[in-house]
Every structure is written in structure tokens, then in C-alpha cells.
mmCIF file with all atom_site columns, C-alpha atoms in Angstrom:
data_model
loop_
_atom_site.group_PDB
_atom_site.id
_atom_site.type_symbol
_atom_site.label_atom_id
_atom_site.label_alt_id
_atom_site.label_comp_id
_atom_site.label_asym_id
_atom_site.label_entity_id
_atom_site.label_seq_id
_atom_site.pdbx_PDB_ins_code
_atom_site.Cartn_x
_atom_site.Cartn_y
_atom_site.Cartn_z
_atom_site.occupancy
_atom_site.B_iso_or_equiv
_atom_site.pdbx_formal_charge
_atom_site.auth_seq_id
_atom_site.auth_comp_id
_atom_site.auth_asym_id
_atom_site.auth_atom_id
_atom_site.pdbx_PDB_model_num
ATOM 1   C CA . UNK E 1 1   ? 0.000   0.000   0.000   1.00 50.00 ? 1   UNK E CA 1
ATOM 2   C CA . UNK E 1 2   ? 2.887   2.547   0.363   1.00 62.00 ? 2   UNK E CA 1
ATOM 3   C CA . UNK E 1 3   ? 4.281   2.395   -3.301  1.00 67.00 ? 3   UNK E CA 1
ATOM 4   C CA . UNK E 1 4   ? 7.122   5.205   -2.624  1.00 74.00 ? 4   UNK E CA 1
ATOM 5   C CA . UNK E 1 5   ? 10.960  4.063   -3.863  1.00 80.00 ? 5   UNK E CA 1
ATOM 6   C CA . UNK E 1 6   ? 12.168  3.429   -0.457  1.00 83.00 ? 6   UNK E CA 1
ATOM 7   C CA . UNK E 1 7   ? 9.881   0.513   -0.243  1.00 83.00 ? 7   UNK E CA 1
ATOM 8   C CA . UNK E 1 8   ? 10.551  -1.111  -3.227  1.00 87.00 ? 8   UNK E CA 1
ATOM 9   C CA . UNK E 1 9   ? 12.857  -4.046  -3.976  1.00 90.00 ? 9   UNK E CA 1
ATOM 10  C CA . UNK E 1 10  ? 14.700  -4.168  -7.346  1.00 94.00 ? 10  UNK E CA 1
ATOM 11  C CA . UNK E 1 11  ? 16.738  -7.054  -9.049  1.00 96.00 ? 11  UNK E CA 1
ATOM 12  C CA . UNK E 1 12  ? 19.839  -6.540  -10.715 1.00 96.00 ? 12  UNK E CA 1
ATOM 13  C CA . UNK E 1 13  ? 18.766  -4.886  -14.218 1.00 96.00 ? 13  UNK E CA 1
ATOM 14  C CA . UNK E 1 14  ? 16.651  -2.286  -11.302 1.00 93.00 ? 14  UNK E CA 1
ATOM 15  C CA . UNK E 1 15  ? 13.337  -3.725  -12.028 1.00 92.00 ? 15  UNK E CA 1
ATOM 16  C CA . UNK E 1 16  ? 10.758  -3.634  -9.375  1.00 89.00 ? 16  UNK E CA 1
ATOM 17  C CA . UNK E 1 17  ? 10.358  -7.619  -7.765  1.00 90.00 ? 17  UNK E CA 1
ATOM 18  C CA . UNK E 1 18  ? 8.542   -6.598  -4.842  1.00 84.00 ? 18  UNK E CA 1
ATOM 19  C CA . UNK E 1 19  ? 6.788   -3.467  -2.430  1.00 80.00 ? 19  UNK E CA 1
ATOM 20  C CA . UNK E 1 20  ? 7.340   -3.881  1.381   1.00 79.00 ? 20  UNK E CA 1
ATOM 21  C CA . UNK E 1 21  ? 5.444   -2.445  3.744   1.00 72.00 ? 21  UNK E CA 1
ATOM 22  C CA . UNK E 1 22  ? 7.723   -2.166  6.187   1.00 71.00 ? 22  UNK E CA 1
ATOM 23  C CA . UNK E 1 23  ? 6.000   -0.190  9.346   1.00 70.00 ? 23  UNK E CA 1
ATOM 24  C CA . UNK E 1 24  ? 2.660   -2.135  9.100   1.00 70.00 ? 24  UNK E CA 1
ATOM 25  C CA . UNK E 1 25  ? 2.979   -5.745  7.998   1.00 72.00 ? 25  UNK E CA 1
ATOM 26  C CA . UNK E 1 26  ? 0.237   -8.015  8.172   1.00 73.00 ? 26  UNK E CA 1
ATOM 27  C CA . UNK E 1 27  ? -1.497  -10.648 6.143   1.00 73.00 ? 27  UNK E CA 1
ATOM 28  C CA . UNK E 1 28  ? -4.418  -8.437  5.451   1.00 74.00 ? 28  UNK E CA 1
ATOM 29  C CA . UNK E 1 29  ? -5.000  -9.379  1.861   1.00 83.00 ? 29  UNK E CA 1
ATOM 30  C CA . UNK E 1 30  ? -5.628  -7.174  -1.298  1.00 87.00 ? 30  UNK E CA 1
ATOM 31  C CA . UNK E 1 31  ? -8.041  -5.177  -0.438  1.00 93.00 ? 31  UNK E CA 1
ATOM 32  C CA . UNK E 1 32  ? -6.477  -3.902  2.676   1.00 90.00 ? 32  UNK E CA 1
ATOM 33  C CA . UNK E 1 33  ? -3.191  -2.836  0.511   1.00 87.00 ? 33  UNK E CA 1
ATOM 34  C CA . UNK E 1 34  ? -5.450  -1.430  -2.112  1.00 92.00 ? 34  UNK E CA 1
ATOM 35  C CA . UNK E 1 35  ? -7.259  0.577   0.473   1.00 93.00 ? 35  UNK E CA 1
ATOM 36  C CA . UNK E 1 36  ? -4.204  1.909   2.014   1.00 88.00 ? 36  UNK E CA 1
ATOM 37  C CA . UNK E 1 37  ? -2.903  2.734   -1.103  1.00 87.00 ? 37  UNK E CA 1
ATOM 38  C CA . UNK E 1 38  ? -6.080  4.912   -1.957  1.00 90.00 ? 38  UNK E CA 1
ATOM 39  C CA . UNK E 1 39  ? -6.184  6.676   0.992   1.00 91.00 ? 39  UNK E CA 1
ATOM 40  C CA . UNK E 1 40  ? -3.012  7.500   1.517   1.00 85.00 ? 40  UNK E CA 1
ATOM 41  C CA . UNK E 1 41  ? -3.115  9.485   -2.686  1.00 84.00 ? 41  UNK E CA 1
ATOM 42  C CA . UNK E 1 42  ? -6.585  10.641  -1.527  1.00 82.00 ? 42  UNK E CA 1
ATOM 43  C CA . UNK E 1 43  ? -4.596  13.161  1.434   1.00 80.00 ? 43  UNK E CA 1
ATOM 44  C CA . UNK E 1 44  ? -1.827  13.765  -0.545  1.00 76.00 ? 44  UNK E CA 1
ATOM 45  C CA . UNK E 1 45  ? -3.439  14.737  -3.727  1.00 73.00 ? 45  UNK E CA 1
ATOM 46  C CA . UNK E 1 46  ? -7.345  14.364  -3.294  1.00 68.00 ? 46  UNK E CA 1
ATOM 47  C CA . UNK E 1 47  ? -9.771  17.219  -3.721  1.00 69.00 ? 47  UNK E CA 1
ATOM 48  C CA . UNK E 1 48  ? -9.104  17.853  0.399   1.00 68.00 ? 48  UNK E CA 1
ATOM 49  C CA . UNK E 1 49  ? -4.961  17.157  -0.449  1.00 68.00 ? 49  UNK E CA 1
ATOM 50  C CA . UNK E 1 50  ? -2.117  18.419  1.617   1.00 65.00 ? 50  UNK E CA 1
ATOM 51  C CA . UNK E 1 51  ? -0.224  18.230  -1.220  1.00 64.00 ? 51  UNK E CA 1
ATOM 52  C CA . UNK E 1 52  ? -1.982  19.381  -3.924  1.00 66.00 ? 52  UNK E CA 1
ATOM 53  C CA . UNK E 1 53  ? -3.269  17.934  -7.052  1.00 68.00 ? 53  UNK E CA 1
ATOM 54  C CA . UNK E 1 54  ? -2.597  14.370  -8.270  1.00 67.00 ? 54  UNK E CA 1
ATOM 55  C CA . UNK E 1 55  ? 0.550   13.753  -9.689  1.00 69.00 ? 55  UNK E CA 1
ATOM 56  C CA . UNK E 1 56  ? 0.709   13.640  -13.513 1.00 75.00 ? 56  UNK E CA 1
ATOM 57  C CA . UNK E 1 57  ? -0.558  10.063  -14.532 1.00 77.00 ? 57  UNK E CA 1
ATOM 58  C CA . UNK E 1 58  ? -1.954  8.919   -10.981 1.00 80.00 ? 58  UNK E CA 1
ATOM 59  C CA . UNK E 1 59  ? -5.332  7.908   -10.829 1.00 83.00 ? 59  UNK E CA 1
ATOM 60  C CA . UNK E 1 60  ? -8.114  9.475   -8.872  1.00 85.00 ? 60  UNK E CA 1
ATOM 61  C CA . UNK E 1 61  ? -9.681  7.091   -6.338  1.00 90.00 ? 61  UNK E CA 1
ATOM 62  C CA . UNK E 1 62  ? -12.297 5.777   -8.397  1.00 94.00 ? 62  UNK E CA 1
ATOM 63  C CA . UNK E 1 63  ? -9.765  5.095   -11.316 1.00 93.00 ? 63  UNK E CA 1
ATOM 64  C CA . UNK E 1 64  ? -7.263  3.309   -9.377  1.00 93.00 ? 64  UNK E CA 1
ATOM 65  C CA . UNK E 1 65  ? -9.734  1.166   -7.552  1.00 97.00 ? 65  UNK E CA 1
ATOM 66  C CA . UNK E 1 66  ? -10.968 0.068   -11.473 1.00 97.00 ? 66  UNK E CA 1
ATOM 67  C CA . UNK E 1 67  ? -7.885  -0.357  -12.692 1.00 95.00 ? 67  UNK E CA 1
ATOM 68  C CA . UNK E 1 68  ? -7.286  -2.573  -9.961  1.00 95.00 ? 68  UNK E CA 1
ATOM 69  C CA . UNK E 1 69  ? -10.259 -4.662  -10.332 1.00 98.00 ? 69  UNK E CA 1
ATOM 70  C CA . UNK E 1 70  ? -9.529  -4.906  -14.380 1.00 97.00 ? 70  UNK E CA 1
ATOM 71  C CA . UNK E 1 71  ? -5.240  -5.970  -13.512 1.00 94.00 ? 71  UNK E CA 1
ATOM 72  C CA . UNK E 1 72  ? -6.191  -8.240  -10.541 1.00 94.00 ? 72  UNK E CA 1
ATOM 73  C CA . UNK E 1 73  ? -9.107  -9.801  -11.442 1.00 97.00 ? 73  UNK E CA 1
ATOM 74  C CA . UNK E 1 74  ? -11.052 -9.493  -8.183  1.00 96.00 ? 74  UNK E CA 1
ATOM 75  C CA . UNK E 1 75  ? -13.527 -7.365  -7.191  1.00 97.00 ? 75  UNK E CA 1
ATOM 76  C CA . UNK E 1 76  ? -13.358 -4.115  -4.552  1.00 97.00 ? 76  UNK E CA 1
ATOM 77  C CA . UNK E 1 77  ? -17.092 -4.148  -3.772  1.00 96.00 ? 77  UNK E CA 1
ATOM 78  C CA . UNK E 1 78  ? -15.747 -4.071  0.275   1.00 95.00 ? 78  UNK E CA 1
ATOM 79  C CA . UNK E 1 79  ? -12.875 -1.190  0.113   1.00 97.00 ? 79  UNK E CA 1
ATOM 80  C CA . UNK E 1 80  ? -14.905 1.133   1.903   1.00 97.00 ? 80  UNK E CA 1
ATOM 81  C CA . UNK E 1 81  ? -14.814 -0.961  4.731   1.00 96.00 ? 81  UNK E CA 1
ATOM 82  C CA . UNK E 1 82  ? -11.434 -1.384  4.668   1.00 95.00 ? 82  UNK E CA 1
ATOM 83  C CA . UNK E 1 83  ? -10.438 2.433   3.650   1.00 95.00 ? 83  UNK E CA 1
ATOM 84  C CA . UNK E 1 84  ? -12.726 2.908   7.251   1.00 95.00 ? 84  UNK E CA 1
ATOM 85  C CA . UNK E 1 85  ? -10.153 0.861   8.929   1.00 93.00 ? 85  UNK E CA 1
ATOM 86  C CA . UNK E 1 86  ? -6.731  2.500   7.235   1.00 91.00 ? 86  UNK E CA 1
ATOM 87  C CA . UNK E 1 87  ? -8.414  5.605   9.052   1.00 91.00 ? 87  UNK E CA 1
ATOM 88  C CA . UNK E 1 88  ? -8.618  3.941   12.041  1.00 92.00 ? 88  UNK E CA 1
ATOM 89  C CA . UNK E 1 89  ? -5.467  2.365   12.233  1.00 90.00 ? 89  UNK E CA 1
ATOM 90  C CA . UNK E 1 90  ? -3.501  5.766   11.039  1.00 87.00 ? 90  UNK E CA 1
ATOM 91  C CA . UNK E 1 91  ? -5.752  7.282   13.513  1.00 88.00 ? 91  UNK E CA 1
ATOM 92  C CA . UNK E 1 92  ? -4.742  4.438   16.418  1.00 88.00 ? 92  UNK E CA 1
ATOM 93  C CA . UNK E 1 93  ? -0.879  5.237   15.357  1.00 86.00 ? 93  UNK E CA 1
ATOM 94  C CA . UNK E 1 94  ? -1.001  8.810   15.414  1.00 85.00 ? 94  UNK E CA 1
ATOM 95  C CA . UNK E 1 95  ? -2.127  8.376   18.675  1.00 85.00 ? 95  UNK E CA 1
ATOM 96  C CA . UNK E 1 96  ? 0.759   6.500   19.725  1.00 84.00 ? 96  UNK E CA 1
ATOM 97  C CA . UNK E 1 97  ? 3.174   8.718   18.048  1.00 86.00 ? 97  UNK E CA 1
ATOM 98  C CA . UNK E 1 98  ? 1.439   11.979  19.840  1.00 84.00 ? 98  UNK E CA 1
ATOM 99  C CA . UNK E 1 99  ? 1.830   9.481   23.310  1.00 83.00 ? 99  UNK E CA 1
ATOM 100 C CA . UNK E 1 100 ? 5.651   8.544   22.782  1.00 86.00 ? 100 UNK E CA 1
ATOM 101 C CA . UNK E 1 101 ? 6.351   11.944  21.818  1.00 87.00 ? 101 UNK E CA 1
ATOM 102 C CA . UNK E 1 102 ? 5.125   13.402  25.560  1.00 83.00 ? 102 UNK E CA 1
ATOM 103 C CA . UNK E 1 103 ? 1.548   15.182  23.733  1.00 80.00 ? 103 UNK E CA 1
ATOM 104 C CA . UNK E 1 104 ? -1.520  13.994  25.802  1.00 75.00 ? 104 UNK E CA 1
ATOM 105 C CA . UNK E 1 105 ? -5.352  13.927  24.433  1.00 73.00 ? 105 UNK E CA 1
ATOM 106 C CA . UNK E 1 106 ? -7.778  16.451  25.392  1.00 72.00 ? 106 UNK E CA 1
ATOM 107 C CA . UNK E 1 107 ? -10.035 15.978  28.032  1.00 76.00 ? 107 UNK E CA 1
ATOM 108 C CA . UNK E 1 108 ? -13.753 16.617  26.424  1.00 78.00 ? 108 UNK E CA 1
ATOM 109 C CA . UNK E 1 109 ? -13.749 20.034  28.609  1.00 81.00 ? 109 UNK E CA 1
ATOM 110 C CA . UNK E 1 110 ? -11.082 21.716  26.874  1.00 80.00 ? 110 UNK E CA 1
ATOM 111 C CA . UNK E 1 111 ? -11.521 19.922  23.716  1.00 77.00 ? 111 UNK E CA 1
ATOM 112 C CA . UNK E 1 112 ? -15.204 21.422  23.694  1.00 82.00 ? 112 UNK E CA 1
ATOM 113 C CA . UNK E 1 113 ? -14.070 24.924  24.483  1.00 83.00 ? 113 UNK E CA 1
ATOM 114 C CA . UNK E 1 114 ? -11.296 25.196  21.930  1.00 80.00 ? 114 UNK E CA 1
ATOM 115 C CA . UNK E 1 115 ? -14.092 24.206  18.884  1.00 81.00 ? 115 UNK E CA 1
ATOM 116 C CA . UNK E 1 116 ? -16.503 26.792  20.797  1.00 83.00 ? 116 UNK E CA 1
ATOM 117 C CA . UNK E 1 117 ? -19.135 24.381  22.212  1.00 79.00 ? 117 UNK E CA 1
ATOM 118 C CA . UNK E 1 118 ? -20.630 25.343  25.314  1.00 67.00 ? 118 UNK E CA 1
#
């Protein structure tokens, strides 16, 4: 699902044999990488991006998920369920990060004033 360069490994002529995932391995199938895939483009370049627009020759979300379906063969009818659960777990491990790094949650109190709910 995280198809950048430094997760790639290349044979001796420097053709791509194989992406690694190597901060979240697991035996999630397909779907899961396809779904990580998608919504980590959808931040960076999405119509909501942090990044800006999609790179020259990437697919939106809806393109990549039917090329995907045409090159593999299988069908994504269930990726919303699994793009719900990339959000949770890069919600559970920013978390983690925020609790390693010293930065505490909120209590509901402060939380509440800071968006201006009384």
C-alpha cells in the first residue's frame, strides 16, 4: 500500500520484484493494501490534499480502484470498509506517536471549548 521508492525491492537490471510495507505488515489481503494505497493518494493529492493535485498520470480514487479490479481480477465491492479501517489504524498510530512523543489527548472540557461548544 505505500508504493514510494524506499519501499521497493529491485533485481539486478533495477526492475521492481517486490513493495514492502515495512512499518505495518500483516497478512491483510488485497483489499487492505489497495485501500491503504487509496487513501493514503486521496490526502496527498485528493480534492481535500495536503499536497496538492494528483501527480501527472496517478489515478483518482475511483480510477485506481478500477484499474485494480480490471489488472487483478477481483472485485473491490468491500474497500470502503477497509479504507474505514486505514483511518482507524492511522488514527490508532497517530495516537501513539502523539503518546511517545510526551503530547496527551484532550479531556472533552477543553476539547469542547477550543471548537466553541458550550
Amino acid at each position: 500500500g505505500d508504493a514510494r521508492i524506499g519501499n521497493m525491492m529491485f533485481d539486478d537490471d533495477f526492475n521492481v520484484v517486490a513493495v514492502m510495507d515495512w512499518e505495518q505488515p500483516s497478512l491483510g489481503g488485497a483489499l487492505n493494501d489497495l485501500a491503504w494505497f487509496v487513501v493514503i493518494a486521496e490526502t496527498m493529492h485528493g480534492p481535500n490534499a495536503v499536497a496538492g493535485a494528483y501527480l501527472e498520470g496517478m489515478g483518482t480514487r475511483e480510477e485506481t480502484i478500477e484499474r485494480w479490479e480490471k489488472v487483478s481480477g477481483k472485485s473491490a465491492a468491500d474497500i470502503e470498509w477497509y479504507e474505514q479501517f486505514t483511518h482507524l489504524k492511522m488514527t490508532c498510530t497517530g495516537v501513539r506517536l502523539g503518546q511517545l512523543r510526551g503530547q496527551h489527548m484532550m479531556d472533552e472540557a477543553t476539547m469542547a471549548r477550543r471548537l466553541g461548544v458550550d
